[in-house]
């Protein structure tokens, strides 16, 4: 059994967005459940998110993920259906690692509003679907999704890819459930955002590498910090800086 972090609001831009009421967190949690990572070689960066994400397993609001099936490995060209085999009774999601081995856009669909997508191209190529002009994932990158929900009774999931695009996938059934947020003595919820919403106190890494919590309602702006508290929402243990290039924990 493993615990996997399911939130994106720990990043600087997301914290600003949630405070402003423009957060895309709800959309991403419905569609991808925030289990997605992009892995390039031995390193890993956020595919849908960036910044100081919490990976600690003890944070309230995380998902408990338990593998309940055999691992399958397949190679495909273009769009295909990934067959998972007989479905264990307790399986409600799928964990997979999907690697693009040629250029193109690849998208997975496992249930209503449950999908993930990765555009792959030559190093530095611009993603045609990104209005901000972001780069495509380099060929050979792996999209990691730890618990994307499956439709009731499903024993496979569909993958669409550009014609002639080659890719490989390793997948297995899992059971996933969400841990409750914590509640402190003041009645405030604390933990990580998930498909249920955002708690009063969001988990972050402080710039001193302490794990703590910040208030969603705290004023925040580029180039400034906000206090990081213990779960009581009163004891300050550090600070969290907003904006690129600002100090943050390097020991994650």
Short mmCIF file of C-alpha atoms in Angstrom, two decimals:
data_model
loop_
_atom_site.label_atom_id
_atom_site.label_comp_id
_atom_site.label_asym_id
_atom_site.label_seq_id
_atom_site.Cartn_x
_atom_site.Cartn_y
_atom_site.Cartn_z
CA UNK A 1 0.00 0.00 0.00
CA UNK A 2 1.26 3.48 -0.81
CA UNK A 3 0.02 7.00 -0.25
CA UNK A 4 0.16 9.41 -3.14
CA UNK A 5 -0.17 13.19 -3.03
CA UNK A 6 -3.16 14.52 -4.98
CA UNK A 7 -2.84 18.24 -5.16
CA UNK A 8 -1.53 21.06 -7.27
CA UNK A 9 -2.31 24.14 -5.19
CA UNK A 10 1.05 23.97 -3.44
CA UNK A 11 2.67 25.61 -6.41
CA UNK A 12 3.11 29.36 -6.39
CA UNK A 13 0.93 30.09 -9.40
CA UNK A 14 -1.85 27.82 -8.15
CA UNK A 15 -1.88 29.52 -4.76
CA UNK A 16 -2.31 32.89 -6.45
CA UNK A 17 -5.06 31.49 -8.70
CA UNK A 18 -7.03 29.89 -5.88
CA UNK A 19 -6.95 33.11 -3.89
CA UNK A 20 -8.20 35.02 -6.93
CA UNK A 21 -10.97 32.53 -7.60
CA UNK A 22 -9.56 31.51 -10.99
CA UNK A 23 -8.10 28.14 -10.02
CA UNK A 24 -8.29 25.27 -12.50
CA UNK A 25 -7.81 22.78 -9.67
CA UNK A 26 -11.38 21.50 -9.77
CA UNK A 27 -11.14 20.77 -13.48
CA UNK A 28 -7.86 18.92 -13.12
CA UNK A 29 -9.02 16.83 -10.17
CA UNK A 30 -12.10 15.68 -12.06
CA UNK A 31 -10.21 14.89 -15.21
CA UNK A 32 -6.88 13.56 -14.02
CA UNK A 33 -7.18 13.38 -10.23
CA UNK A 34 -3.78 15.05 -10.03
CA UNK A 35 -1.95 11.75 -10.16
CA UNK A 36 -0.08 12.68 -13.31
CA UNK A 37 3.66 13.23 -13.54
CA UNK A 38 5.94 13.61 -16.52
CA UNK A 39 9.17 11.66 -16.22
CA UNK A 40 12.16 12.46 -18.44
CA UNK A 41 15.08 10.11 -17.93
CA UNK A 42 15.84 9.73 -14.24
CA UNK A 43 14.27 13.07 -13.31
CA UNK A 44 10.66 14.04 -12.86
CA UNK A 45 8.76 17.26 -13.33
CA UNK A 46 5.08 18.13 -13.01
CA UNK A 47 3.14 17.68 -16.24
CA UNK A 48 0.05 19.61 -15.23
CA UNK A 49 1.66 21.52 -12.39
CA UNK A 50 4.95 22.93 -11.27
CA UNK A 51 6.49 24.26 -8.10
CA UNK A 52 6.88 23.08 -4.54
CA UNK A 53 4.55 20.12 -4.34
CA UNK A 54 4.12 18.03 -1.20
CA UNK A 55 5.02 14.37 -1.62
CA UNK A 56 4.82 13.38 2.05
CA UNK A 57 2.55 10.41 2.61
CA UNK A 58 1.09 11.53 5.93
CA UNK A 59 -0.68 14.67 4.74
CA UNK A 60 -4.47 14.53 5.26
CA UNK A 61 -6.50 14.56 2.07
CA UNK A 62 -4.11 12.29 0.13
CA UNK A 63 -5.30 9.22 -1.71
CA UNK A 64 -4.53 5.75 -0.39
CA UNK A 65 -3.58 3.62 -3.40
CA UNK A 66 -3.37 -0.17 -3.23
CA UNK A 67 -2.30 -2.32 -6.17
CA UNK A 68 -4.80 -5.13 -6.71
CA UNK A 69 -3.93 -6.61 -10.09
CA UNK A 70 -1.15 -7.94 -12.26
CA UNK A 71 0.99 -5.52 -14.26
CA UNK A 72 0.61 -5.58 -18.05
CA UNK A 73 2.97 -4.12 -20.66
CA UNK A 74 1.96 -3.34 -24.25
CA UNK A 75 3.27 -1.52 -27.33
CA UNK A 76 1.01 0.21 -29.85
CA UNK A 77 0.95 2.34 -32.98
CA UNK A 78 -1.72 5.02 -33.21
CA UNK A 79 -4.97 4.76 -31.24
CA UNK A 80 -5.66 1.53 -29.34
CA UNK A 81 -7.50 -0.07 -26.45
CA UNK A 82 -5.37 -1.17 -23.50
CA UNK A 83 -6.72 -4.48 -22.17
CA UNK A 84 -6.11 -4.97 -18.45
CA UNK A 85 -7.42 -8.52 -18.06
CA UNK A 86 -9.91 -9.78 -15.45
CA UNK A 87 -10.87 -7.06 -13.00
CA UNK A 88 -10.45 -7.73 -9.25
CA UNK A 89 -13.55 -7.00 -7.20
CA UNK A 90 -11.88 -4.16 -5.27
CA UNK A 91 -10.38 -2.37 -8.31
CA UNK A 92 -11.82 1.07 -9.03
CA UNK A 93 -8.94 2.77 -10.81
CA UNK A 94 -5.89 2.15 -12.97
CA UNK A 95 -2.25 3.10 -12.52
CA UNK A 96 -0.18 3.44 -15.68
CA UNK A 97 3.09 4.65 -17.17
CA UNK A 98 2.70 5.68 -20.81
CA UNK A 99 5.79 6.46 -22.88
CA UNK A 100 5.76 8.20 -26.25
CA UNK A 101 8.41 6.76 -28.56
CA UNK A 102 7.67 9.05 -31.49
CA UNK A 103 6.14 12.49 -32.01
CA UNK A 104 2.42 13.15 -31.62
CA UNK A 105 -0.33 13.83 -29.12
CA UNK A 106 -1.59 10.98 -26.97
CA UNK A 107 -4.64 10.98 -24.70
CA UNK A 108 -6.08 8.39 -22.32
CA UNK A 109 -9.76 7.96 -21.41
CA UNK A 110 -10.82 5.68 -18.56
CA UNK A 111 -14.17 7.04 -17.34
CA UNK A 112 -16.38 10.10 -17.69
CA UNK A 113 -14.24 13.20 -17.05
CA UNK A 114 -11.23 10.98 -16.33
CA UNK A 115 -8.49 11.55 -18.87
CA UNK A 116 -4.86 12.50 -19.29
CA UNK A 117 -2.97 13.87 -22.26
CA UNK A 118 0.66 14.34 -23.33
CA UNK A 119 1.97 16.08 -26.46
CA UNK A 120 5.38 14.73 -27.54
CA UNK A 121 7.79 16.27 -30.00
CA UNK A 122 11.41 17.18 -30.68
CA UNK A 123 13.16 18.78 -27.72
CA UNK A 124 11.93 22.36 -27.31
CA UNK A 125 9.01 22.02 -29.74
CA UNK A 126 6.01 24.23 -28.89
CA UNK A 127 2.79 22.51 -27.79
CA UNK A 128 0.11 23.47 -30.38
CA UNK A 129 -2.64 22.98 -27.80
CA UNK A 130 -1.06 25.25 -25.17
CA UNK A 131 -2.24 28.86 -25.51
CA UNK A 132 0.74 30.00 -23.41
CA UNK A 133 3.23 28.51 -25.87
CA UNK A 134 4.59 25.83 -23.54
CA UNK A 135 7.00 23.19 -24.77
CA UNK A 136 5.95 19.68 -25.77
CA UNK A 137 7.33 16.73 -23.83
CA UNK A 138 10.49 15.37 -25.47
CA UNK A 139 10.12 12.06 -27.31
CA UNK A 140 10.83 9.27 -24.83
CA UNK A 141 9.02 11.00 -21.96
CA UNK A 142 6.74 8.99 -19.69
CA UNK A 143 3.36 10.13 -18.41
CA UNK A 144 2.80 8.62 -14.97
CA UNK A 145 -0.74 8.42 -13.59
CA UNK A 146 -1.14 6.71 -10.24
CA UNK A 147 -4.92 6.39 -9.92
CA UNK A 148 -7.16 7.37 -12.78
CA UNK A 149 -10.71 6.19 -12.11
CA UNK A 150 -12.21 3.42 -14.24
CA UNK A 151 -15.79 3.18 -15.45
CA UNK A 152 -17.90 0.65 -13.55
CA UNK A 153 -16.98 -2.85 -14.66
CA UNK A 154 -14.43 -1.68 -17.23
CA UNK A 155 -11.51 -4.01 -18.00
CA UNK A 156 -9.76 -1.74 -20.49
CA UNK A 157 -9.22 1.89 -21.35
CA UNK A 158 -8.92 3.75 -24.63
CA UNK A 159 -5.89 5.67 -25.82
CA UNK A 160 -6.05 8.01 -28.80
CA UNK A 161 -2.83 8.89 -30.59
CA UNK A 162 -1.88 10.52 -33.86
CA UNK A 163 -1.76 8.07 -36.77
CA UNK A 164 1.61 6.32 -36.87
CA UNK A 165 2.60 7.52 -33.39
CA UNK A 166 4.32 4.78 -31.40
CA UNK A 167 3.99 4.34 -27.65
CA UNK A 168 4.27 1.82 -24.84
CA UNK A 169 2.24 1.40 -21.67
CA UNK A 170 2.63 -0.43 -18.38
CA UNK A 171 -0.56 -0.58 -16.31
CA UNK A 172 -2.30 -2.35 -13.43
CA UNK A 173 -5.55 -2.17 -11.52
CA UNK A 174 -5.54 -0.32 -8.20
CA UNK A 175 -7.97 0.54 -5.44
CA UNK A 176 -8.01 4.22 -4.47
CA UNK A 177 -9.74 6.08 -1.67
CA UNK A 178 -9.32 9.56 -0.25
CA UNK A 179 -8.16 10.19 3.30
CA UNK A 180 -10.21 12.71 5.27
CA UNK A 181 -8.79 16.16 5.90
CA UNK A 182 -7.65 16.89 9.42
CA UNK A 183 -9.65 19.25 11.62
CA UNK A 184 -7.87 21.40 14.20
CA UNK A 185 -9.15 22.74 17.52
CA UNK A 186 -10.57 25.80 15.77
CA UNK A 187 -12.66 23.66 13.45
CA UNK A 188 -10.48 24.42 10.41
CA UNK A 189 -9.78 21.70 7.86
CA UNK A 190 -6.17 21.12 6.79
CA UNK A 191 -4.44 18.95 4.22
CA UNK A 192 -4.16 18.79 0.44
CA UNK A 193 -6.76 19.79 -2.14
CA UNK A 194 -8.49 16.84 -3.77
CA UNK A 195 -11.66 16.05 -5.69
CA UNK A 196 -13.67 17.13 -2.62
CA UNK A 197 -12.35 20.68 -2.79
CA UNK A 198 -9.74 22.77 -0.98
CA UNK A 199 -9.24 22.75 2.82
CA UNK A 200 -9.01 25.91 4.93
CA UNK A 201 -5.28 25.31 5.38
CA UNK A 202 -3.33 23.99 2.37
CA UNK A 203 -0.24 21.84 2.77
CA UNK A 204 3.01 23.28 1.39
CA UNK A 205 6.76 23.05 1.82
CA UNK A 206 8.02 26.16 3.57
CA UNK A 207 11.25 27.68 2.25
CA UNK A 208 13.04 26.06 5.24
CA UNK A 209 11.79 22.62 4.05
CA UNK A 210 9.31 22.28 6.91
CA UNK A 211 5.93 20.84 5.91
CA UNK A 212 3.18 23.15 7.05
CA UNK A 213 0.00 24.89 5.99
CA UNK A 214 -1.06 28.22 4.50
CA UNK A 215 -4.39 29.99 4.58
CA UNK A 216 -6.27 30.14 1.31
CA UNK A 217 -7.51 33.58 2.37
CA UNK A 218 -4.07 35.12 3.05
CA UNK A 219 -3.27 38.02 0.69
CA UNK A 220 -0.59 36.97 -1.78
CA UNK A 221 1.26 38.61 -4.61
CA UNK A 222 4.27 37.97 -6.81
CA UNK A 223 7.58 38.37 -4.99
CA UNK A 224 6.15 38.24 -1.46
CA UNK A 225 5.85 35.54 1.18
CA UNK A 226 3.00 34.29 3.31
CA UNK A 227 3.36 32.58 6.71
CA UNK A 228 3.39 28.81 6.98
CA UNK A 229 1.69 27.39 10.07
CA UNK A 230 1.46 24.13 11.93
CA UNK A 231 -1.89 22.39 11.51
CA UNK A 232 -3.28 24.51 14.37
CA UNK A 233 -3.30 27.48 12.02
CA UNK A 234 -1.64 29.63 14.70
CA UNK A 235 1.98 28.50 15.19
CA UNK A 236 4.23 29.95 12.46
CA UNK A 237 6.99 27.57 11.34
CA UNK A 238 8.24 29.25 8.15
CA UNK A 239 7.28 31.17 5.06
CA UNK A 240 6.11 30.37 1.54
CA UNK A 241 7.21 32.65 -1.29
CA UNK A 242 4.99 33.50 -4.23
CA UNK A 243 6.50 33.84 -7.68
CA UNK A 244 9.14 32.23 -9.87
CA UNK A 245 12.73 32.59 -8.70
CA UNK A 246 11.69 33.03 -5.08
CA UNK A 247 13.27 30.96 -2.26
CA UNK A 248 11.78 27.52 -1.76
CA UNK A 249 12.73 24.16 -0.33
CA UNK A 250 15.25 22.22 -2.45
CA UNK A 251 15.07 19.00 -0.46
CA UNK A 252 11.84 17.55 -1.78
#
